[in-house]
mmCIF file of C-alpha atoms in Angstrom:
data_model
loop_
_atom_site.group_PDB
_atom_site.id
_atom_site.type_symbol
_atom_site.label_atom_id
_atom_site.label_comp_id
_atom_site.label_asym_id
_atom_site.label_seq_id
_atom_site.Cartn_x
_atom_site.Cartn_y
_atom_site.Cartn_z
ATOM 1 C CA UNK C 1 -8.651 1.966 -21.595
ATOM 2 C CA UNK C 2 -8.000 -1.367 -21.959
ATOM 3 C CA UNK C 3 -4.613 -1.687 -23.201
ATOM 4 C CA UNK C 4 -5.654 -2.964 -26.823
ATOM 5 C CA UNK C 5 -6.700 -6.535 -25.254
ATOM 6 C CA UNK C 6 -10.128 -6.217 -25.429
ATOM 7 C CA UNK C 7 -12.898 -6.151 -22.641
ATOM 8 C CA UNK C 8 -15.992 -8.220 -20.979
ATOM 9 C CA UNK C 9 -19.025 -7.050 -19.198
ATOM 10 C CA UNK C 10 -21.113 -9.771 -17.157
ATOM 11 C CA UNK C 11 -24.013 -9.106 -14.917
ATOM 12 C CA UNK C 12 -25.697 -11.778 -12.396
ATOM 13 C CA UNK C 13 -29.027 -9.978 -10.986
ATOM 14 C CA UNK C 14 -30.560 -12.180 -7.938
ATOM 15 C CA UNK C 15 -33.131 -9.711 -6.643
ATOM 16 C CA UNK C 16 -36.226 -10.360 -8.171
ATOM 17 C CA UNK C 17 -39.047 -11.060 -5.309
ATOM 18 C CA UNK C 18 -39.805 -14.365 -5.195
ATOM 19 C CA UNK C 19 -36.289 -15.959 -7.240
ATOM 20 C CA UNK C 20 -34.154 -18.523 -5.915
ATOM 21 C CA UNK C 21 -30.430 -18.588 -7.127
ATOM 22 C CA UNK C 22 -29.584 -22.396 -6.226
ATOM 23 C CA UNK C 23 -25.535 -22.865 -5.592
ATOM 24 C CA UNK C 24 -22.842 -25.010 -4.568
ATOM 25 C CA UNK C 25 -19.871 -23.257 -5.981
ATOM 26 C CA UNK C 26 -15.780 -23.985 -6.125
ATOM 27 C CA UNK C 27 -15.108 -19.817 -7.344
ATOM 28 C CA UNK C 28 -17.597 -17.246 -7.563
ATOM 29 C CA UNK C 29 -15.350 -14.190 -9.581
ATOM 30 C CA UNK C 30 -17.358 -11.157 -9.838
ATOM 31 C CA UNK C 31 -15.149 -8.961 -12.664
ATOM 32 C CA UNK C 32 -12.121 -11.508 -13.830
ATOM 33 C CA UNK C 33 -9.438 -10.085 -16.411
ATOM 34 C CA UNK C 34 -6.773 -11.556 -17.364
ATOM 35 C CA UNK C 35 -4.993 -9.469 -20.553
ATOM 36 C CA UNK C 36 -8.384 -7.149 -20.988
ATOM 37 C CA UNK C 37 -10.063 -5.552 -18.707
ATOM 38 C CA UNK C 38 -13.497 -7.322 -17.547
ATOM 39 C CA UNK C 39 -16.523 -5.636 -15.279
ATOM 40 C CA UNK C 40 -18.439 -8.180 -13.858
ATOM 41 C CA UNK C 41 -21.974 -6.807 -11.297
ATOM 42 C CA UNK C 42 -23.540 -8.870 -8.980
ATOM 43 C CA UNK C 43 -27.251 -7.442 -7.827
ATOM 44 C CA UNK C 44 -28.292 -9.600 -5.138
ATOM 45 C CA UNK C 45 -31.029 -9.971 -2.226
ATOM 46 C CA UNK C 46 -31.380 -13.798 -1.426
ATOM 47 C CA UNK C 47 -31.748 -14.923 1.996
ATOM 48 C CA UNK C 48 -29.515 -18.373 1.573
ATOM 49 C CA UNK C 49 -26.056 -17.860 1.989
ATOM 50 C CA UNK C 50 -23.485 -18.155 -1.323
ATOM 51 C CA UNK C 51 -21.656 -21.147 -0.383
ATOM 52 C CA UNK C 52 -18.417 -21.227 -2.178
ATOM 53 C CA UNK C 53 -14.700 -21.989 -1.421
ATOM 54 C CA UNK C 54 -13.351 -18.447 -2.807
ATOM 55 C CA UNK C 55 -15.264 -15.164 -3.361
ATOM 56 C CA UNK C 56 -13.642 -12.442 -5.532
ATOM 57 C CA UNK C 57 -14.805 -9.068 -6.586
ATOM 58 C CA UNK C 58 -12.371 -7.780 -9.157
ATOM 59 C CA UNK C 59 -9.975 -10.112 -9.879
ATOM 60 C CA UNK C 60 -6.552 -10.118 -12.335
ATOM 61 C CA UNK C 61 -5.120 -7.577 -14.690
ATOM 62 C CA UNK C 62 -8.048 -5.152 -14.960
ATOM 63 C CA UNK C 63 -10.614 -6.927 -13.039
ATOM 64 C CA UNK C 64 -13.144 -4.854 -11.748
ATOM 65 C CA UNK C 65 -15.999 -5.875 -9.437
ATOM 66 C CA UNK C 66 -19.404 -4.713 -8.565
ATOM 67 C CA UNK C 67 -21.906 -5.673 -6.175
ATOM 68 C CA UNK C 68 -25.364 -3.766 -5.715
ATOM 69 C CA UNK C 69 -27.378 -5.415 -2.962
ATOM 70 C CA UNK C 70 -30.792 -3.070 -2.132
ATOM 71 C CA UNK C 71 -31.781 -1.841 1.015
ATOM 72 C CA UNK C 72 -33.369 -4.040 3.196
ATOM 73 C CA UNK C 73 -31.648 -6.653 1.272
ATOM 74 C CA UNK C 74 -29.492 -9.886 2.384
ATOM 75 C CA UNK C 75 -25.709 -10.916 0.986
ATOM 76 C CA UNK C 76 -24.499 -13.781 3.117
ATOM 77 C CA UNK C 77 -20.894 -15.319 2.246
ATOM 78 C CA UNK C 78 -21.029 -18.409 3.763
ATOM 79 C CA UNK C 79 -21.757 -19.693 6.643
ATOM 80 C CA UNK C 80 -20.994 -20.588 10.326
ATOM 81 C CA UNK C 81 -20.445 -24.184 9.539
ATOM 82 C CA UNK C 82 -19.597 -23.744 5.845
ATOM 83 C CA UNK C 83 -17.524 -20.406 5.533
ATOM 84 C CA UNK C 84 -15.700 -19.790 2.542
ATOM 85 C CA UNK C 85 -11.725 -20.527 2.457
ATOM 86 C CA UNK C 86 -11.042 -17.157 0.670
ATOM 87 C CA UNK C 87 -12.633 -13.228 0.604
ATOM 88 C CA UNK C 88 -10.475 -11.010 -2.198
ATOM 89 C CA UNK C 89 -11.735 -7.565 -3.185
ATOM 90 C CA UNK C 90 -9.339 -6.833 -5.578
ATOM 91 C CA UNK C 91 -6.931 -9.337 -6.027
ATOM 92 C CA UNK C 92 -4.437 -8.868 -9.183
ATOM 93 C CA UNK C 93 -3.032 -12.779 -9.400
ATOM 94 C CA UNK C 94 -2.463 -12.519 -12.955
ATOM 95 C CA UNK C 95 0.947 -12.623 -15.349
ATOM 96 C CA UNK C 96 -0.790 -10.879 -18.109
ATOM 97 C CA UNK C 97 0.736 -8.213 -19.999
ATOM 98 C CA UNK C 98 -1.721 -5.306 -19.174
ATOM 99 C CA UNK C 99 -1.268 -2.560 -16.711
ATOM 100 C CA UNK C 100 -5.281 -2.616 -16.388
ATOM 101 C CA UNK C 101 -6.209 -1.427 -12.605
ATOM 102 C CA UNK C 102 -7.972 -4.329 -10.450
ATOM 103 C CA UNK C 103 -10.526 -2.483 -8.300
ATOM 104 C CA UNK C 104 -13.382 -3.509 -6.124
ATOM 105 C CA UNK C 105 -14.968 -1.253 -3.527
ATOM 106 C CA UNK C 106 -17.647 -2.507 -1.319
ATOM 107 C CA UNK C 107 -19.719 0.034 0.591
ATOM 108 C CA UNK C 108 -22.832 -1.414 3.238
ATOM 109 C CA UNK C 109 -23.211 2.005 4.894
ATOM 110 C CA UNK C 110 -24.946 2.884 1.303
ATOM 111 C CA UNK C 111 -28.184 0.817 1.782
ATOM 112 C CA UNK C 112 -27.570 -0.856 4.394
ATOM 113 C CA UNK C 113 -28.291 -4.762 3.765
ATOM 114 C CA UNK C 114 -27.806 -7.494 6.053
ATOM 115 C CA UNK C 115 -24.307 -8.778 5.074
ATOM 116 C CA UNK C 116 -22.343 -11.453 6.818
ATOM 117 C CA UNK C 117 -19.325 -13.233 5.762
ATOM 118 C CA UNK C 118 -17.899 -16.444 7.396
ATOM 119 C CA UNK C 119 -14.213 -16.677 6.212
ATOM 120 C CA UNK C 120 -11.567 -19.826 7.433
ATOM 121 C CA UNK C 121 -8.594 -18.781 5.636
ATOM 122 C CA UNK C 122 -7.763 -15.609 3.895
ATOM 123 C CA UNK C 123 -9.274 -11.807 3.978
ATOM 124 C CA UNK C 124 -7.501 -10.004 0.996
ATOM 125 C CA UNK C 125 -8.590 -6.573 0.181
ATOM 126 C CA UNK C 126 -6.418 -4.372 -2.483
ATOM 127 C CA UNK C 127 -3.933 -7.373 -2.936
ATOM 128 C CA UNK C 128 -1.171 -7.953 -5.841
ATOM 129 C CA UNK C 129 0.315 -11.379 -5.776
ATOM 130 C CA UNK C 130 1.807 -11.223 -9.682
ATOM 131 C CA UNK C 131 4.235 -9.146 -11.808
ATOM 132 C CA UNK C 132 4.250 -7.871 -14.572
ATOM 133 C CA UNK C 133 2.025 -4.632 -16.536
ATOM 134 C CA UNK C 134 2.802 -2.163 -13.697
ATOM 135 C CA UNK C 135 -0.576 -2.755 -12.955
ATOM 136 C CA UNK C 136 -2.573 -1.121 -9.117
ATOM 137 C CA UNK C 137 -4.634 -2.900 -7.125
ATOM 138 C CA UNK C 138 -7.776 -0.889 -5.056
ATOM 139 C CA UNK C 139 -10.090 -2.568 -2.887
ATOM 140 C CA UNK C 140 -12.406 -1.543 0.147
ATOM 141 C CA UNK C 141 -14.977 -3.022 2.453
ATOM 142 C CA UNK C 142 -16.673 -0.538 4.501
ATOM 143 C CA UNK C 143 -19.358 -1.810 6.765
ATOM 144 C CA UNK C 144 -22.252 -1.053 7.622
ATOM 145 C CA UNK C 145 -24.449 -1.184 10.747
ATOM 146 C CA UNK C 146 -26.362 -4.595 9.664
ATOM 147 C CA UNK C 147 -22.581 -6.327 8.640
ATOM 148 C CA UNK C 148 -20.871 -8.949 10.562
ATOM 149 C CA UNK C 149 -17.577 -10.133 9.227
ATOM 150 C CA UNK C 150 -15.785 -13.008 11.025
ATOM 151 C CA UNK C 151 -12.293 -14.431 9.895
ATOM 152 C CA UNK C 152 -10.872 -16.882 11.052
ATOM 153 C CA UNK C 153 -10.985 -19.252 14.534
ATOM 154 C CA UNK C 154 -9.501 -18.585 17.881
ATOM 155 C CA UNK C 155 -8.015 -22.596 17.114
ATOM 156 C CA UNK C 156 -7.643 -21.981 13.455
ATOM 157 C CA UNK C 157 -6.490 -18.251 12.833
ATOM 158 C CA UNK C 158 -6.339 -16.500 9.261
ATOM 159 C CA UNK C 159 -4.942 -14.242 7.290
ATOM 160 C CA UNK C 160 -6.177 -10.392 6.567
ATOM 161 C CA UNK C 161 -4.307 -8.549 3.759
ATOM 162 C CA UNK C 162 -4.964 -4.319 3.308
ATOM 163 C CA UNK C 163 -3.319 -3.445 1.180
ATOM 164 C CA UNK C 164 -0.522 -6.293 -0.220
ATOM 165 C CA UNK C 165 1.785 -5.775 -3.056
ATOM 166 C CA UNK C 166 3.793 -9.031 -3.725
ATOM 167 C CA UNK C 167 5.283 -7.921 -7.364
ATOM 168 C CA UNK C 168 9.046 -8.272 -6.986
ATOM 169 C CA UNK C 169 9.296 -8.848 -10.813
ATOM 170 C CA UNK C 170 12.913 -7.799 -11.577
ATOM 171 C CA UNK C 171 12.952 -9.205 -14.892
ATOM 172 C CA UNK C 172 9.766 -8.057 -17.110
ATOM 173 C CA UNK C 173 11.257 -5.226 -18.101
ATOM 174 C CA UNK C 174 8.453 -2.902 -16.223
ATOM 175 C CA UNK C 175 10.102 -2.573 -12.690
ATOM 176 C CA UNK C 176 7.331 -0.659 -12.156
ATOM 177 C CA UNK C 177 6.443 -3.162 -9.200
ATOM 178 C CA UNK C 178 2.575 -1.490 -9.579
ATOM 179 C CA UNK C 179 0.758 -0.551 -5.954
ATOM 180 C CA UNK C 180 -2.013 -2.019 -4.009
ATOM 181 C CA UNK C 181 -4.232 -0.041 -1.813
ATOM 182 C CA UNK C 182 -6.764 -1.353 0.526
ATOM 183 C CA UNK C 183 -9.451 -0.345 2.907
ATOM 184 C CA UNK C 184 -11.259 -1.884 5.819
ATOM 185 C CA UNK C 185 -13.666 0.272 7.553
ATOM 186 C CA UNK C 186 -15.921 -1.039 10.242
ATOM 187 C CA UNK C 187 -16.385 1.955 12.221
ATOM 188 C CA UNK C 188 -20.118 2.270 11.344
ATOM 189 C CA UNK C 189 -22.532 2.243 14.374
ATOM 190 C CA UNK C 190 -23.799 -1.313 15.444
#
């Protein structure tokens, strides 16, 4: 359920033949909760890339993100030259008083798209950062053959997180500290 704080649903469908989603972005949150629990989808097949400084799929106290992209389709997160600071499947950065799971799980091996992601900064995947509600964290990226992922520089390294739980919260009452869980698979044939 949803813990009595109500809910949101949100879908963002880019795959019409022919449409053009035009974007320069600051946070793209796919599934953002804060108290409630929200499910946000994003269905998309563009060829430009989604230029933004952060990407999340499933974000806060019961965030839960979905992204559908069709085979023979095209998600691109950035780019060479203009990658996104932040990736976070995931990523429970809220106080609120919920215990609402956060959960994104991204499959390519599915369909198959094209998917590349250019990331400078920070890969999270299945990441708590927050106390409070006793709440779990699940996230996974699984490649698939058509993915390329690339994090970081060899001059300017980043960070990958699998996995994080950050909730030392010793004085909410819960000490329930919650759990993150995180997957990366890229073991699919290239």
């Amino acid at each position: 359920g949803d813990d009595g704080y109500g809910s949101a649903t949100g879908l963002l469908d880019a795959t019409a033949p022919g449409s053009v989603f035009s974007h320069e972005l600051n946070d793209l949150s796919i599934g953002h909760g804060i108290s409630g629990t929200a499910t946000g989808t994003l269905r998309w097949d563009q060829p430009a890339a989604i230029l933004a400084d952060t990407v999340h799929f499933g974000r806060g106290k019961g965030g839960r993100g979905i992204l559908e992209v069709p085979a023979g389709g095209t998600l691109r997160l950035g780019t060479a030259s203009e990658p996104l600071s932040s990736l976070r499947l995931a990523y429970d950065d809220s106080d609120g008083g919920s215990s609402a799971a956060t959960n994104a799980h991204l499959d390519f091996t599915t369909t198959d798209p094209v998917f590349e992601a250019h990331v400078s900064t920070e890969l999270s995947i299945g990441r708590r950062t927050r106390g409070e509600g006793n709440a779990s964290a699940s996230g996974s990226l699984i490649l698939g053959s058509n993915s390329t992922v690339v994090v970081g520089t060899k001059g300017i390294p980043a960070m990958v997180h699998v996995g994080f739980n950050q909730d030392n919260n010793l004085t909410s009452g819960d000490d329930g500290y919650g759990s993150a869980t995180g997957l990366l698979d890229a073991t699919a044939p290239g």
